[in-house]
Coordinates of N, CA, C and O in Angstrom, one line a residue:
M20 N 118.6 124.1 137.2 CA 118.9 125.5 137.1 C 120.1 125.7 136.1 O 121.0 124.9 136.2
A21 N 120.0 126.6 135.2 CA 121.1 126.8 134.3 C 122.4 127.3 135.0 O 122.3 128.0 136.0
E22 N 123.5 126.9 134.5 CA 124.8 127.4 135.1 C 124.9 128.9 135.0 O 124.7 129.4 133.9
R23 N 125.3 129.5 136.0 CA 125.4 131.0 136.0 C 126.7 131.4 135.4 O 127.7 130.7 135.5
R24 N 126.7 132.5 134.6 CA 127.9 133.0 134.2 C 128.6 133.7 135.3 O 128.0 134.2 136.2
P25 N 129.9 133.6 135.4 CA 130.7 134.2 136.5 C 130.4 135.7 136.6 O 130.3 136.4 135.6
L26 N 130.3 136.1 137.8 CA 130.1 137.5 138.1 C 131.5 138.1 138.4 O 132.3 137.5 139.0
S27 N 131.6 139.4 138.2 CA 132.8 140.1 138.6 C 132.8 140.2 140.2 O 131.8 140.1 140.8
A28 N 134.0 140.4 140.7 CA 134.1 140.6 142.2 C 133.2 141.7 142.6 O 132.6 141.6 143.7
S29 N 133.2 142.8 141.9 CA 132.4 143.9 142.3 C 130.9 143.6 142.3 O 130.2 143.9 143.3
L30 N 130.4 142.9 141.3 CA 129.0 142.5 141.3 C 128.7 141.5 142.4 O 127.6 141.5 143.0
E31 N 129.6 140.6 142.7 CA 129.5 139.7 143.9 C 129.4 140.5 145.2 O 128.5 140.2 146.0
D32 N 130.2 141.5 145.3 CA 130.1 142.4 146.5 C 128.7 143.1 146.6 O 128.2 143.2 147.7
Y33 N 128.2 143.5 145.5 CA 126.9 144.1 145.5 C 125.8 143.1 145.9 O 125.0 143.4 146.8
L34 N 125.9 141.9 145.3 CA 124.9 140.9 145.7 C 125.0 140.5 147.2 O 123.9 140.4 147.9
E35 N 126.2 140.4 147.7 CA 126.4 140.1 149.1 C 125.8 141.2 150.0 O 125.1 140.9 151.0
T36 N 126.1 142.4 149.6 CA 125.6 143.6 150.4 C 124.1 143.6 150.3 O 123.4 143.8 151.4
I37 N 123.5 143.4 149.2 CA 122.0 143.4 149.1 C 121.4 142.3 150.0 O 120.5 142.5 150.7
Y38 N 122.0 141.2 149.9 CA 121.6 140.0 150.7 C 121.5 140.4 152.2 O 120.6 140.1 152.9
L39 N 122.6 141.0 152.7 CA 122.7 141.3 154.1 C 121.7 142.4 154.5 O 121.1 142.4 155.5
I40 N 121.5 143.4 153.6 CA 120.5 144.4 153.8 C 119.1 143.9 153.9 O 118.3 144.2 154.7
V41 N 118.8 143.0 152.9 CA 117.5 142.3 152.8 C 117.2 141.5 154.1 O 116.1 141.5 154.6
Q42 N 118.3 140.8 154.6 CA 118.1 140.1 155.8 C 117.7 141.0 157.0 O 116.9 140.6 157.8
D43 N 118.3 142.2 157.0 CA 117.9 143.2 158.1 C 116.6 143.9 157.9 O 115.8 144.1 158.8
K44 N 116.3 144.2 156.6 CA 115.2 145.1 156.3 C 114.1 144.6 155.4 O 113.2 145.3 155.0
Q45 N 114.2 143.4 154.9 CA 113.3 142.7 154.0 C 113.5 143.2 152.5 O 113.1 142.5 151.6
A46 N 114.0 144.4 152.3 CA 114.3 144.9 151.0 C 115.4 146.0 151.1 O 115.6 146.5 152.2
A47 N 116.1 146.3 150.0 CA 117.1 147.3 150.1 C 116.7 148.4 149.2 O 116.0 148.3 148.3
R48 N 117.3 149.6 149.5 CA 117.2 150.8 148.7 C 118.6 151.1 148.2 O 119.6 150.7 148.8
A49 N 118.7 151.7 147.1 CA 120.0 152.1 146.5 C 120.8 152.9 147.6 O 122.0 152.7 147.7
K50 N 120.1 153.7 148.3 CA 120.8 154.5 149.4 C 121.4 153.6 150.4 O 122.5 153.9 150.9
D51 N 120.8 152.5 150.8 CA 121.4 151.6 151.7 C 122.7 151.0 151.2 O 123.6 150.8 151.9
I52 N 122.7 150.7 149.9 CA 123.8 150.1 149.3 C 125.0 151.1 149.2 O 126.1 150.7 149.5
V53 N 124.6 152.3 148.8 CA 125.6 153.4 148.8 C 126.3 153.5 150.2 O 127.5 153.6 150.3
E54 N 125.5 153.5 151.2 CA 126.0 153.7 152.6 C 126.9 152.5 153.0 O 128.0 152.7 153.6
R55 N 126.5 151.3 152.7 CA 127.2 150.1 153.2 C 128.5 150.0 152.4 O 129.5 149.6 153.0
L56 N 128.5 150.3 151.1 CA 129.7 150.0 150.3 C 130.6 151.3 150.2 O 131.7 151.2 149.7
G57 N 130.0 152.5 150.5 CA 130.8 153.7 150.4 C 131.1 154.0 148.9 O 132.2 154.5 148.6
V58 N 130.1 153.8 148.0 CA 130.3 154.1 146.6 C 129.3 155.2 146.2 O 128.5 155.6 146.9
H59 N 129.5 155.6 144.9 CA 128.6 156.7 144.4 C 127.3 156.1 143.9 O 127.2 154.9 143.5
N60 N 126.2 156.9 143.9 CA 124.9 156.5 143.5 C 125.0 155.9 142.0 O 124.3 154.9 141.7
S61 N 125.8 156.6 141.2 CA 125.9 156.1 139.8 C 126.4 154.7 139.7 O 126.0 153.9 138.9
S62 N 127.4 154.4 140.6 CA 128.0 153.0 140.6 C 126.9 152.0 141.0 O 126.8 150.9 140.4
V63 N 126.1 152.3 142.0 CA 125.1 151.4 142.5 C 124.0 151.2 141.4 O 123.6 150.1 141.1
T64 N 123.6 152.3 140.7 CA 122.6 152.2 139.6 C 123.1 151.3 138.5 O 122.4 150.4 138.0
Q65 N 124.4 151.5 138.1 CA 125.0 150.7 137.1 C 125.0 149.2 137.5 O 124.7 148.3 136.7
A66 N 125.4 148.9 138.7 CA 125.5 147.6 139.2 C 124.1 146.9 139.3 O 123.9 145.8 138.9
L67 N 123.1 147.7 139.8 CA 121.8 147.1 139.9 C 121.2 146.8 138.5 O 120.5 145.8 138.3
R68 N 121.5 147.7 137.5 CA 121.0 147.4 136.2 C 121.6 146.1 135.6 O 120.9 145.3 135.0
S69 N 122.9 146.0 135.9 CA 123.6 144.8 135.4 C 123.1 143.5 136.1 O 122.8 142.5 135.5
L70 N 122.9 143.6 137.4 CA 122.4 142.4 138.2 C 120.9 142.1 137.8 O 120.5 141.0 137.7
S71 N 120.2 143.2 137.4 CA 118.8 143.0 137.0 C 118.8 142.3 135.6 O 118.0 141.3 135.4
E72 N 119.6 142.7 134.7 CA 119.7 142.1 133.4 C 120.1 140.6 133.5 O 119.7 139.8 132.7
K73 N 120.9 140.2 134.5 CA 121.3 138.9 134.7 C 120.3 138.1 135.5 O 120.5 136.9 135.8
G74 N 119.2 138.7 135.8 CA 118.1 138.0 136.5 C 118.3 137.7 138.0 O 117.7 136.8 138.6
L75 N 119.2 138.5 138.6 CA 119.6 138.3 140.0 C 118.9 139.2 141.0 O 118.8 138.9 142.2
V76 N 118.5 140.4 140.5 CA 117.7 141.3 141.4 C 116.5 141.8 140.7 O 116.4 141.8 139.5
N77 N 115.5 142.2 141.5 CA 114.4 142.9 141.0 C 114.6 144.4 141.3 O 114.8 144.8 142.4
Y78 N 114.8 145.2 140.2 CA 115.2 146.6 140.4 C 114.4 147.5 139.4 O 114.3 147.1 138.2
A79 N 114.0 148.6 139.9 CA 113.4 149.7 139.1 C 113.9 151.0 139.7 O 113.9 151.0 141.0
P80 N 114.3 152.0 139.0 CA 114.7 153.2 139.6 C 113.7 153.7 140.6 O 112.5 153.6 140.5
S81 N 114.2 154.2 141.7 CA 113.4 154.8 142.8 C 112.5 153.8 143.5 O 111.5 154.1 144.1
D82 N 112.8 152.5 143.4 CA 112.0 151.5 144.0 C 112.9 150.6 144.9 O 114.1 150.7 144.9
L83 N 112.3 149.7 145.7 CA 113.0 148.8 146.5 C 113.8 147.8 145.6 O 113.3 147.4 144.6
V84 N 114.9 147.3 146.2 CA 115.6 146.2 145.5 C 115.5 144.9 146.3 O 115.6 144.9 147.5
T85 N 115.1 143.9 145.6 CA 115.0 142.6 146.2 C 115.8 141.6 145.3 O 116.0 141.8 144.1
L86 N 116.1 140.5 145.9 CA 116.9 139.4 145.2 C 115.9 138.5 144.6 O 114.8 138.1 145.2
T87 N 116.2 138.0 143.4 CA 115.4 136.9 142.8 C 115.8 135.6 143.5 O 116.8 135.6 144.3
E88 N 115.2 134.5 143.2 CA 115.6 133.3 143.8 C 117.0 132.9 143.4 O 117.8 132.5 144.2
E89 N 117.3 133.1 142.2 CA 118.7 132.9 141.7 C 119.7 133.8 142.3 O 120.8 133.5 142.7
G90 N 119.3 135.1 142.5 CA 120.1 136.1 143.2 C 120.4 135.7 144.6 O 121.5 135.9 145.1
R91 N 119.4 135.2 145.3 CA 119.5 134.8 146.7 C 120.5 133.7 146.8 O 121.4 133.7 147.7
A92 N 120.4 132.7 145.9 CA 121.3 131.6 145.9 C 122.8 132.0 145.6 O 123.7 131.6 146.3
A93 N 122.9 132.9 144.7 CA 124.3 133.4 144.3 C 124.9 134.2 145.5 O 126.0 134.1 145.8
A94 N 124.0 135.1 146.1 CA 124.5 135.9 147.2 C 124.9 135.0 148.4 O 125.9 135.2 149.1
A95 N 124.0 134.0 148.7 CA 124.3 133.1 149.8 C 125.6 132.3 149.6 O 126.4 132.1 150.5
D96 N 125.9 132.0 148.4 CA 127.1 131.3 148.0 C 128.3 132.2 148.3 O 129.3 131.8 148.9
V97 N 128.2 133.5 147.9 CA 129.3 134.4 148.1 C 129.5 134.6 149.6 O 130.6 134.6 150.1
L98 N 128.4 134.8 150.4 CA 128.5 135.0 151.8 C 129.1 133.8 152.5 O 129.9 133.9 153.4
E99 N 128.7 132.6 152.1 CA 129.2 131.4 152.7 C 130.7 131.2 152.4 O 131.5 130.9 153.3
R100 N 131.2 131.5 151.2 CA 132.6 131.5 150.9 C 133.3 132.5 151.8 O 134.4 132.2 152.4
H101 N 132.8 133.7 152.0 CA 133.4 134.7 152.8 C 133.5 134.2 154.2 O 134.6 134.4 154.8
Q102 N 132.4 133.7 154.8 CA 132.4 133.3 156.2 C 133.4 132.1 156.4 O 134.1 132.1 157.4
S103 N 133.4 131.2 155.5 CA 134.3 130.0 155.7 C 135.7 130.5 155.6 O 136.6 130.1 156.4
L104 N 136.1 131.4 154.7 CA 137.4 131.9 154.6 C 137.8 132.7 155.8 O 138.9 132.5 156.4
R105 N 136.9 133.5 156.2 CA 137.2 134.4 157.4 C 137.5 133.5 158.6 O 138.4 133.7 159.4
S106 N 136.6 132.5 158.8 CA 136.8 131.6 160.0 C 138.1 130.8 159.9 O 138.8 130.7 160.9
F107 N 138.4 130.3 158.7 CA 139.7 129.6 158.5 C 140.9 130.5 158.8 O 141.8 130.1 159.5
L108 N 140.8 131.7 158.3 CA 141.9 132.6 158.5 C 142.1 133.0 160.0 O 143.3 133.1 160.4
I109 N 141.1 133.1 160.7 CA 141.2 133.4 162.1 C 141.5 132.2 163.0 O 142.4 132.1 163.7
E110 N 140.6 131.1 162.8 CA 140.7 130.0 163.7 C 141.9 129.0 163.4 O 142.5 128.4 164.3
V111 N 142.2 128.9 162.1 CA 143.3 127.9 161.8 C 144.6 128.7 161.6 O 145.7 128.2 162.1
L112 N 144.6 129.8 160.9 CA 145.9 130.5 160.6 C 146.2 131.5 161.6 O 147.3 132.1 161.6
G113 N 145.2 131.9 162.5 CA 145.5 132.8 163.6 C 145.6 134.2 163.2 O 146.3 135.0 163.9
L114 N 145.0 134.6 162.1 CA 145.1 136.0 161.7 C 144.2 136.9 162.6 O 143.2 136.4 163.1
D115 N 144.6 138.1 162.7 CA 143.8 139.1 163.4 C 142.4 139.2 162.7 O 142.4 139.2 161.4
P116 N 141.3 139.4 163.4 CA 140.0 139.4 162.7 C 139.9 140.5 161.7 O 139.2 140.2 160.6
D117 N 140.4 141.7 161.9 CA 140.3 142.7 160.9 C 141.1 142.3 159.6 O 140.6 142.5 158.5
R118 N 142.3 141.8 159.8 CA 143.1 141.3 158.6 C 142.3 140.2 157.9 O 142.3 140.1 156.7
A119 N 141.8 139.3 158.7 CA 141.1 138.1 158.1 C 139.9 138.6 157.3 O 139.6 138.1 156.2
E120 N 139.2 139.6 157.8 CA 138.0 140.2 157.1 C 138.4 140.7 155.8 O 137.8 140.4 154.7
E121 N 139.5 141.5 155.8 CA 140.0 142.1 154.5 C 140.4 141.0 153.5 O 140.1 141.1 152.3
D122 N 141.2 140.1 154.0 CA 141.7 139.0 153.1 C 140.5 138.1 152.6 O 140.5 137.7 151.4
A123 N 139.6 137.8 153.5 CA 138.4 137.0 153.0 C 137.6 137.7 152.0 O 137.2 137.1 151.0
C124 N 137.5 139.0 152.1 CA 136.8 139.8 151.1 C 137.5 139.7 149.7 O 136.8 139.7 148.7
R125 N 138.8 139.7 149.7 CA 139.5 139.5 148.4 C 139.5 138.1 147.9 O 139.2 137.9 146.7
L126 N 139.7 137.2 148.8 CA 139.8 135.8 148.4 C 138.5 135.1 147.9 O 138.4 134.3 147.1
E127 N 137.4 135.6 148.5 CA 136.1 135.0 148.3 C 135.7 134.9 146.8 O 134.9 134.1 146.3
H128 N 136.3 135.9 146.0 CA 135.9 136.0 144.6 C 136.8 135.1 143.7 O 136.4 134.9 142.6
D129 N 137.9 134.6 144.2 CA 138.8 133.9 143.4 C 139.0 132.4 143.7 O 139.8 131.8 143.0
V130 N 138.3 131.9 144.7 CA 138.5 130.5 145.0 C 137.5 129.6 144.1 O 136.4 130.1 143.7
S131 N 138.0 128.4 143.8 CA 137.2 127.5 143.0 C 136.0 127.0 143.8 O 136.1 127.0 145.0
Q132 N 135.0 126.5 143.2 CA 133.9 125.9 143.9 C 134.3 124.7 144.7 O 133.9 124.5 145.8
E133 N 135.3 123.9 144.2 CA 135.8 122.8 144.9 C 136.5 123.2 146.2 O 136.3 122.7 147.3
L134 N 137.4 124.3 146.1 CA 138.0 124.8 147.3 C 137.0 125.3 148.3 O 137.1 125.0 149.5
A135 N 136.1 126.1 147.8 CA 135.1 126.7 148.7 C 134.3 125.6 149.4 O 134.0 125.7 150.7
E136 N 133.9 124.5 148.7 CA 133.2 123.4 149.4 C 134.0 122.7 150.4 O 133.6 122.3 151.5
R137 N 135.3 122.4 150.0 CA 136.2 121.7 151.0 C 136.4 122.5 152.2 O 136.5 122.0 153.3
L138 N 136.6 123.8 152.0 CA 136.8 124.7 153.1 C 135.6 124.7 154.0 O 135.7 124.6 155.3
R139 N 134.4 124.8 153.5 CA 133.2 124.8 154.2 C 133.1 123.5 155.0 O 132.8 123.5 156.2
R140 N 133.4 122.3 154.4 CA 133.3 121.0 155.0 C 134.4 120.9 156.1 O 134.1 120.3 157.2
F141 N 135.6 121.4 155.8 CA 136.7 121.4 156.8 C 136.2 122.2 158.1 O 136.4 121.7 159.2
M142 N 135.7 123.4 157.9 CA 135.4 124.2 159.1 C 134.2 123.5 159.8 O 134.2 123.6 161.1
A143 N 133.3 122.9 159.1 CA 132.2 122.2 159.8 C 132.7 121.0 160.6 O 132.3 120.8 161.8
Y144 N 133.6 120.2 160.0 CA 134.2 119.1 160.7 C 135.0 119.6 161.9 O 134.9 119.0 163.0
R145 N 135.8 120.6 161.7 CA 136.6 121.2 162.8 C 135.7 121.6 164.0 O 136.0 121.4 165.1
S146 N 134.6 122.2 163.6 CA 133.6 122.7 164.7 C 133.0 121.5 165.4 O 132.8 121.6 166.6
E147 N 132.7 120.4 164.7 CA 132.1 119.2 165.3 C 133.1 118.4 166.1 O 132.8 117.6 167.0
H148 N 134.4 118.5 165.7 CA 135.4 117.6 166.3 C 136.7 118.5 166.7 O 137.8 118.3 166.1
P149 N 136.5 119.4 167.6 CA 137.6 120.4 167.9 C 138.9 119.7 168.4 O 140.0 120.2 168.3
E150 N 138.7 118.5 169.0 CA 139.8 117.8 169.6 C 140.7 117.1 168.6 O 141.8 116.6 168.9
Q151 N 140.2 116.9 167.4 CA 140.9 116.1 166.4 C 141.6 117.0 165.3 O 141.1 118.1 165.0
V152 N 142.7 116.5 164.8 CA 143.3 117.2 163.7 C 142.7 116.6 162.4 O 142.7 115.4 162.2
A153 N 142.1 117.5 161.6 CA 141.4 117.0 160.5 C 142.3 116.9 159.2 O 143.1 117.8 159.0
R154 N 142.2 115.9 158.5 CA 142.9 115.7 157.2 C 141.9 115.2 156.2 O 140.9 114.5 156.5
W155 N 142.1 115.6 154.9 CA 141.2 115.2 153.9 C 141.5 113.7 153.6 O 142.6 113.3 153.3
D156 N 140.4 112.9 153.6 CA 140.5 111.5 153.3 C 140.1 111.4 151.8 O 138.9 111.5 151.5
H157 N 141.0 111.2 150.9 CA 140.7 111.1 149.5 C 139.8 109.9 149.2 O 138.9 110.0 148.3
D158 N 139.9 108.8 149.9 CA 139.1 107.6 149.7 C 137.6 107.9 150.0 O 136.7 107.5 149.3
R159 N 137.4 108.5 151.1 CA 136.0 108.8 151.6 C 135.5 110.1 151.0 O 134.3 110.3 151.0
G160 N 136.4 111.0 150.6 CA 135.9 112.3 150.1 C 135.4 113.2 151.2 O 134.5 114.0 151.0
E161 N 135.9 113.0 152.4 CA 135.5 113.8 153.6 C 136.7 114.1 154.4 O 137.8 113.5 154.3
F162 N 136.5 115.0 155.4 CA 137.6 115.2 156.4 C 137.4 114.2 157.5 O 136.3 113.8 157.8
G163 N 138.5 113.9 158.1 CA 138.5 112.9 159.2 C 139.8 113.0 159.9 O 140.8 113.6 159.5
A164 N 139.9 112.3 161.1 CA 141.1 112.3 161.8 C 142.1 111.4 161.1 O 141.7 110.5 160.4
P165 N 143.4 111.7 161.2 CA 144.4 110.9 160.5 C 144.3 109.5 161.1 O 144.0 109.3 162.2
A166 N 144.6 108.5 160.2 CA 144.6 107.1 160.6 C 145.7 106.9 161.7 O 146.8 107.5 161.6
R167 N 145.3 106.2 162.7 CA 146.3 105.9 163.8 C 147.2 104.7 163.4 O 146.7 103.7 162.8
E168 N 148.5 104.8 163.7 CA 149.4 103.7 163.4 C 149.2 102.7 164.5 O 149.1 103.0 165.6
S169 N 149.2 101.4 164.1 CA 149.1 100.3 165.0 C 150.4 99.9 165.6 O 151.4 100.0 165.1

């Protein structure tokens, strides 16, 4: 697959919203997006045209909106970054869930792919080994418990 050009934070939010609506309803309507994001119809139309031009959504005026395969992958990536960040902010840093949600929404657009992947792996490791303190092991390229001193 060709490397995607970076999307603006706004377009990532639209993709994530469409993804969530499609999970619930199999397809989205512009009206659904307006309601979820609290934006104007004209903003949704402009965003859908842009996402369609980038090959991320199937869109025609007054029709259902669906994600292309590439759009699903991009939206799933944004959602995974969001969920990992939100979990980290709540479970590790102890932020209030509402604050964590707001901060995750902002941060999800600005983290590098490397940070997003490490964060995902950290939260997975932490979930599987809640009794251990996880540290990044540079040699193994994975999270693990700190080495015990003999």
